[in-house]
Amino acid sequence: MASAASFSYAAALTSTVRNKFRLMTWNIAGLDHEPDELRECTLAQCEEVKMYSPDVVYLQEVTPSTCGLLRSTLQDYKMIPAAEGRYFTAILLKNSSVQHLSGSIETFFGSKQGRQLQTVRAKCADAELTLMCSHLESQGKSAGERVRQLKTVFERIEEASSNSAVIFGGDLNLRDKEVTKAGGLPSGVFDIWILCGEPPDAEFTWDPTQNDKLEFPFKMTAKCRFDRLYLKQGTASGLKVVPERFMLVGKKRLPVCETFPSDHWGIVCDFKVEETK
């Protein structure tokens, strides 16, 4: 499968093939910014969405102040916010290519940070999809709760209809050892970055050695794969969803505030839908 290195911007702008679709996930860092900087960052994120033209978008750290700006700027999308709290996730579906079927929100009751699992059922490229987005508990000290949340998500993935492919992702704040503590990936669930050949230029989605959006009182050397995508096929659907490309976006420095739109890089993944043999 192709890596991010083989991806072209021309392809990003012309991906309209019927049996293909594109998904983006991004923690847009809507917290703790000055209003002018937040607006510049949000508009830059909207431009990235417009440029790559994904059919489905998972957003984390959407706030009431950015929600309206996202909705008014991205009018080609149906925006489905998960909540009305201080910050929340949102799933965006392109009006021209995705049919919205239903949705649900599940609160993680052990969360001290208001985290939830957002699920939307939709149809795209003739495939029925169960789209799951979450922002799992943050910080190393919350590892226990994060593992419990991940276990819950894995249970929901296993419970999903066999007629539907499941794509789960977002800012999961995961370390590999935590996936192991959760019991490992359930049967039939795959890490999409690995399926795409583990492209090294698309591994670390939170990398303060390259992204100086956040200021630290010491030199940061840690690089983490906090943002992830997982896939489970709909075994009874007669169709297979195949990831083809996996790349990171949001790496253009902004002209006014002279920083990046978010402290996380976003992920863009291309899929094709094939008949099972």
Short mmCIF file of C-alpha atoms in Angstrom, two decimals:
data_model
loop_
_atom_site.label_atom_id
_atom_site.label_comp_id
_atom_site.label_asym_id
_atom_site.label_seq_id
_atom_site.Cartn_x
_atom_site.Cartn_y
_atom_site.Cartn_z
CA MET A 1 0.00 0.00 0.00
CA ALA A 2 1.11 3.54 -0.71
CA SER A 3 2.67 5.60 2.05
CA ALA A 4 2.27 9.29 2.73
CA ALA A 5 5.43 9.93 0.74
CA SER A 6 3.72 8.84 -2.50
CA PHE A 7 0.68 11.05 -1.94
CA SER A 8 0.22 14.05 -4.24
CA TYR A 9 -1.72 17.21 -3.64
CA ALA A 10 -3.28 16.80 -7.08
CA ALA A 11 -4.74 13.49 -5.96
CA ALA A 12 -6.05 15.20 -2.84
CA LEU A 13 -8.05 17.61 -4.95
CA THR A 14 -9.49 15.12 -7.44
CA SER A 15 -10.50 12.12 -5.33
CA THR A 16 -14.11 11.71 -6.48
CA VAL A 17 -14.10 8.07 -7.62
CA ARG A 18 -17.33 6.32 -6.66
CA ASN A 19 -15.72 3.34 -4.91
CA LYS A 20 -13.30 5.45 -2.90
CA PHE A 21 -13.62 7.72 0.09
CA ARG A 22 -11.37 9.81 2.31
CA LEU A 23 -11.42 10.27 6.09
CA MET A 24 -9.68 12.91 8.18
CA THR A 25 -9.21 12.97 11.95
CA TRP A 26 -7.74 15.91 13.86
CA ASN A 27 -7.54 17.27 17.37
CA ILE A 28 -8.00 20.92 16.47
CA ALA A 29 -6.83 22.20 19.88
CA GLY A 30 -9.75 24.50 20.55
CA LEU A 31 -8.82 25.12 24.20
CA ASP A 32 -6.77 27.81 25.91
CA HIS A 33 -6.12 30.20 23.01
CA GLU A 34 -6.60 33.92 22.63
CA PRO A 35 -9.73 34.64 20.53
CA ASP A 36 -7.83 36.06 17.53
CA GLU A 37 -5.37 33.17 17.48
CA LEU A 38 -8.17 30.63 17.88
CA ARG A 39 -10.01 32.12 14.93
CA GLU A 40 -6.91 32.06 12.72
CA CYS A 41 -6.19 28.46 13.69
CA THR A 42 -9.78 27.34 13.11
CA LEU A 43 -9.97 29.00 9.69
CA ALA A 44 -6.64 27.38 8.74
CA GLN A 45 -8.03 24.00 9.78
CA CYS A 46 -11.10 24.64 7.63
CA GLU A 47 -8.82 25.38 4.68
CA GLU A 48 -7.07 22.04 5.22
CA VAL A 49 -10.46 20.32 5.16
CA LYS A 50 -11.39 22.12 1.95
CA MET A 51 -8.05 21.30 0.32
CA TYR A 52 -8.09 17.58 1.09
CA SER A 53 -11.88 17.33 0.68
CA PRO A 54 -12.46 14.30 2.94
CA ASP A 55 -15.85 12.62 2.85
CA VAL A 56 -15.78 12.09 6.63
CA VAL A 57 -14.08 14.23 9.29
CA TYR A 58 -13.52 13.36 12.96
CA LEU A 59 -12.73 16.42 15.08
CA GLN A 60 -11.70 16.59 18.73
CA GLU A 61 -11.55 19.62 21.05
CA VAL A 62 -14.34 21.43 19.28
CA THR A 63 -15.67 24.24 21.50
CA PRO A 64 -18.87 26.31 21.40
CA SER A 65 -16.87 29.22 19.95
CA THR A 66 -15.29 27.16 17.16
CA CYS A 67 -18.39 25.08 16.42
CA GLY A 68 -20.25 27.95 14.77
CA LEU A 69 -17.20 28.99 12.74
CA LEU A 70 -16.66 25.44 11.53
CA ARG A 71 -20.32 25.08 10.58
CA SER A 72 -20.47 28.39 8.69
CA THR A 73 -17.15 27.84 6.88
CA LEU A 74 -17.64 24.17 5.97
CA GLN A 75 -21.09 24.40 4.45
CA ASP A 76 -20.50 21.39 2.19
CA TYR A 77 -20.67 19.21 5.32
CA LYS A 78 -23.33 18.06 7.74
CA MET A 79 -21.80 18.76 11.15
CA ILE A 80 -22.82 16.46 14.01
CA PRO A 81 -21.47 17.72 17.36
CA ALA A 82 -21.40 15.27 20.25
CA ALA A 83 -22.31 17.68 23.05
CA GLU A 84 -22.66 21.27 24.17
CA GLY A 85 -20.06 21.30 26.96
CA ARG A 86 -16.74 23.11 27.27
CA TYR A 87 -15.28 20.94 24.50
CA PHE A 88 -16.42 17.89 22.57
CA THR A 89 -15.99 15.81 19.41
CA ALA A 90 -17.80 16.32 16.13
CA ILE A 91 -18.23 14.18 13.02
CA LEU A 92 -18.64 15.92 9.66
CA LEU A 93 -20.19 14.18 6.65
CA LYS A 94 -19.84 15.57 3.13
CA ASN A 95 -23.33 16.31 1.83
CA SER A 96 -22.57 15.20 -1.73
CA SER A 97 -21.12 11.75 -0.93
CA VAL A 98 -22.25 10.52 2.49
CA GLN A 99 -25.73 9.51 3.62
CA HIS A 100 -26.35 9.94 7.36
CA LEU A 101 -28.35 7.05 8.80
CA SER A 102 -28.29 7.42 12.61
CA GLY A 103 -26.08 8.31 15.56
CA SER A 104 -25.51 7.94 19.29
CA ILE A 105 -23.40 9.30 22.14
CA GLU A 106 -22.06 7.19 25.02
CA THR A 107 -20.54 8.93 28.04
CA PHE A 108 -17.57 7.32 29.78
CA PHE A 109 -18.86 7.58 33.33
CA GLY A 110 -15.40 7.13 34.86
CA SER A 111 -14.05 10.12 32.93
CA LYS A 112 -13.04 13.20 34.87
CA GLN A 113 -12.63 15.12 31.60
CA GLY A 114 -16.09 14.68 30.08
CA ARG A 115 -15.00 12.16 27.45
CA GLN A 116 -17.48 10.29 25.25
CA LEU A 117 -17.75 7.85 22.36
CA GLN A 118 -19.54 9.36 19.37
CA THR A 119 -20.98 6.93 16.82
CA VAL A 120 -22.55 7.73 13.47
CA ARG A 121 -23.93 5.18 11.02
CA ALA A 122 -23.61 6.29 7.43
CA LYS A 123 -23.35 5.08 3.86
CA CYS A 124 -20.51 6.13 1.55
CA ALA A 125 -19.11 4.65 -1.69
CA ASP A 126 -21.92 2.05 -1.53
CA ALA A 127 -20.59 0.76 1.82
CA GLU A 128 -22.38 0.96 5.14
CA LEU A 129 -20.04 2.44 7.75
CA THR A 130 -20.09 2.65 11.52
CA LEU A 131 -18.04 5.76 12.27
CA MET A 132 -16.72 5.98 15.84
CA CYS A 133 -14.86 9.04 17.13
CA SER A 134 -13.48 9.68 20.60
CA HIS A 135 -11.02 11.76 22.59
CA LEU A 136 -9.84 9.33 25.24
CA GLU A 137 -8.72 10.51 28.68
CA SER A 138 -5.62 12.70 28.55
CA GLN A 139 -2.27 12.60 30.41
CA GLY A 140 -0.11 9.77 31.65
CA LYS A 141 -1.69 9.79 35.11
CA SER A 142 -5.05 8.86 33.53
CA ALA A 143 -3.77 5.64 31.95
CA GLY A 144 -6.10 3.42 33.97
CA GLU A 145 -9.22 5.29 32.94
CA ARG A 146 -7.99 5.50 29.35
CA VAL A 147 -7.56 1.72 29.21
CA ARG A 148 -11.08 1.25 30.60
CA GLN A 149 -12.44 3.58 27.93
CA LEU A 150 -10.56 1.69 25.22
CA LYS A 151 -12.01 -1.61 26.46
CA THR A 152 -15.49 -0.12 26.21
CA VAL A 153 -14.85 1.02 22.65
CA PHE A 154 -13.54 -2.40 21.67
CA GLU A 155 -16.75 -3.92 23.06
CA ARG A 156 -18.84 -1.54 20.96
CA ILE A 157 -16.82 -2.36 17.86
CA GLU A 158 -17.46 -6.07 18.41
CA GLU A 159 -21.17 -5.39 18.91
CA ALA A 160 -21.50 -3.45 15.65
CA SER A 161 -23.55 -4.91 12.82
CA SER A 162 -21.68 -7.37 10.63
CA ASN A 163 -23.19 -5.55 7.64
CA SER A 164 -21.13 -2.47 8.45
CA ALA A 165 -17.41 -1.72 8.41
CA VAL A 166 -16.28 0.07 11.58
CA ILE A 167 -13.71 2.89 11.55
CA PHE A 168 -12.77 4.08 15.04
CA GLY A 169 -10.36 6.91 15.64
CA GLY A 170 -9.46 10.27 17.10
CA ASP A 171 -7.02 11.62 19.64
CA LEU A 172 -6.82 8.44 21.71
CA ASN A 173 -3.79 9.52 23.79
CA LEU A 174 -2.63 5.91 23.55
CA ARG A 175 0.71 4.34 24.29
CA ASP A 176 1.26 0.89 22.75
CA LYS A 177 1.51 -0.72 26.21
CA GLU A 178 -2.00 0.52 26.99
CA VAL A 179 -3.43 -1.35 24.02
CA THR A 180 -1.79 -4.46 25.47
CA LYS A 181 -3.28 -3.72 28.91
CA ALA A 182 -6.71 -3.47 27.28
CA GLY A 183 -6.27 -7.05 26.09
CA GLY A 184 -4.85 -6.24 22.68
CA LEU A 185 -6.85 -5.59 19.54
CA PRO A 186 -9.99 -7.75 19.27
CA SER A 187 -10.11 -10.34 16.53
CA GLY A 188 -10.64 -8.68 13.17
CA VAL A 189 -9.70 -5.18 14.38
CA PHE A 190 -6.63 -3.65 12.73
CA ASP A 191 -4.48 -0.55 13.22
CA ILE A 192 -4.76 1.35 9.94
CA TRP A 193 -1.31 2.93 10.15
CA ILE A 194 0.12 -0.60 10.31
CA LEU A 195 -2.14 -1.79 7.46
CA CYS A 196 -0.69 1.04 5.33
CA GLY A 197 2.85 -0.22 5.86
CA GLU A 198 3.81 1.84 8.92
CA PRO A 199 4.95 4.92 6.96
CA PRO A 200 7.62 6.53 9.19
CA ASP A 201 6.71 10.05 8.08
CA ALA A 202 3.16 9.50 9.35
CA GLU A 203 3.90 7.81 12.68
CA PHE A 204 4.07 10.56 15.30
CA THR A 205 0.97 12.74 15.39
CA TRP A 206 2.11 14.64 18.50
CA ASP A 207 5.71 15.70 18.02
CA PRO A 208 6.93 18.77 19.95
CA THR A 209 10.37 18.33 18.42
CA GLN A 210 8.77 19.53 15.15
CA ASN A 211 5.60 21.27 16.33
CA ASP A 212 6.18 24.24 18.64
CA LYS A 213 2.51 25.09 19.16
CA LEU A 214 2.87 24.38 22.89
CA GLU A 215 5.55 25.92 25.07
CA PHE A 216 7.41 23.77 27.60
CA PRO A 217 9.85 24.87 30.33
CA PHE A 218 12.31 22.24 29.12
CA LYS A 219 13.36 20.67 25.85
CA MET A 220 10.86 18.03 24.75
CA THR A 221 12.20 14.90 23.09
CA ALA A 222 9.10 12.69 23.34
CA LYS A 223 7.21 11.87 20.16
CA CYS A 224 3.89 10.02 20.39
CA ARG A 225 1.35 8.29 18.15
CA PHE A 226 -1.59 9.64 20.14
CA ASP A 227 -3.95 9.89 17.17
CA ARG A 228 -4.97 6.58 15.63
CA LEU A 229 -7.45 4.86 13.33
CA TYR A 230 -8.73 1.30 13.66
CA LEU A 231 -10.72 -0.77 11.17
CA LYS A 232 -13.03 -3.77 11.37
CA GLN A 233 -14.63 -5.14 8.22
CA GLY A 234 -18.34 -5.78 7.86
CA THR A 235 -18.04 -9.50 7.25
CA ALA A 236 -21.64 -9.96 6.08
CA SER A 237 -21.76 -6.95 3.77
CA GLY A 238 -20.14 -8.52 0.70
CA LEU A 239 -17.81 -5.50 0.61
CA LYS A 240 -14.34 -4.82 1.96
CA VAL A 241 -13.00 -1.40 2.98
CA VAL A 242 -9.30 -1.22 2.11
CA PRO A 243 -7.03 1.60 3.38
CA GLU A 244 -4.70 2.82 0.63
CA ARG A 245 -2.89 5.92 1.90
CA PHE A 246 -2.11 7.32 5.34
CA MET A 247 -0.60 10.78 5.75
CA LEU A 248 -0.26 13.64 8.23
CA VAL A 249 -1.57 17.15 7.59
CA GLY A 250 -1.65 20.53 9.32
CA LYS A 251 2.08 21.17 8.94
CA LYS A 252 1.85 24.66 7.44
CA ARG A 253 2.83 27.44 9.83
CA LEU A 254 0.29 30.25 10.11
CA PRO A 255 1.30 33.72 8.88
CA VAL A 256 -0.04 35.89 11.73
CA CYS A 257 0.42 33.93 14.95
CA GLU A 258 3.47 32.19 13.42
CA THR A 259 2.61 28.80 14.85
CA PHE A 260 0.82 25.66 13.65
CA PRO A 261 -2.98 25.28 13.64
CA SER A 262 -2.80 22.61 16.36
CA ASP A 263 -0.27 20.86 18.57
CA HIS A 264 -1.41 17.65 16.85
CA TRP A 265 -0.90 16.81 13.21
CA GLY A 266 -4.08 15.66 11.51
CA ILE A 267 -4.45 12.31 9.73
CA VAL A 268 -5.88 11.83 6.24
CA CYS A 269 -6.56 8.27 5.09
CA ASP A 270 -7.83 7.12 1.70
CA PHE A 271 -9.96 4.00 1.36
CA LYS A 272 -11.30 1.96 -1.54
CA VAL A 273 -14.35 -0.30 -1.38
CA GLU A 274 -14.07 -3.70 -3.02
CA GLU A 275 -16.34 -6.68 -3.36
CA THR A 276 -15.22 -9.61 -1.22
CA LYS A 277 -14.05 -12.63 -3.19
#
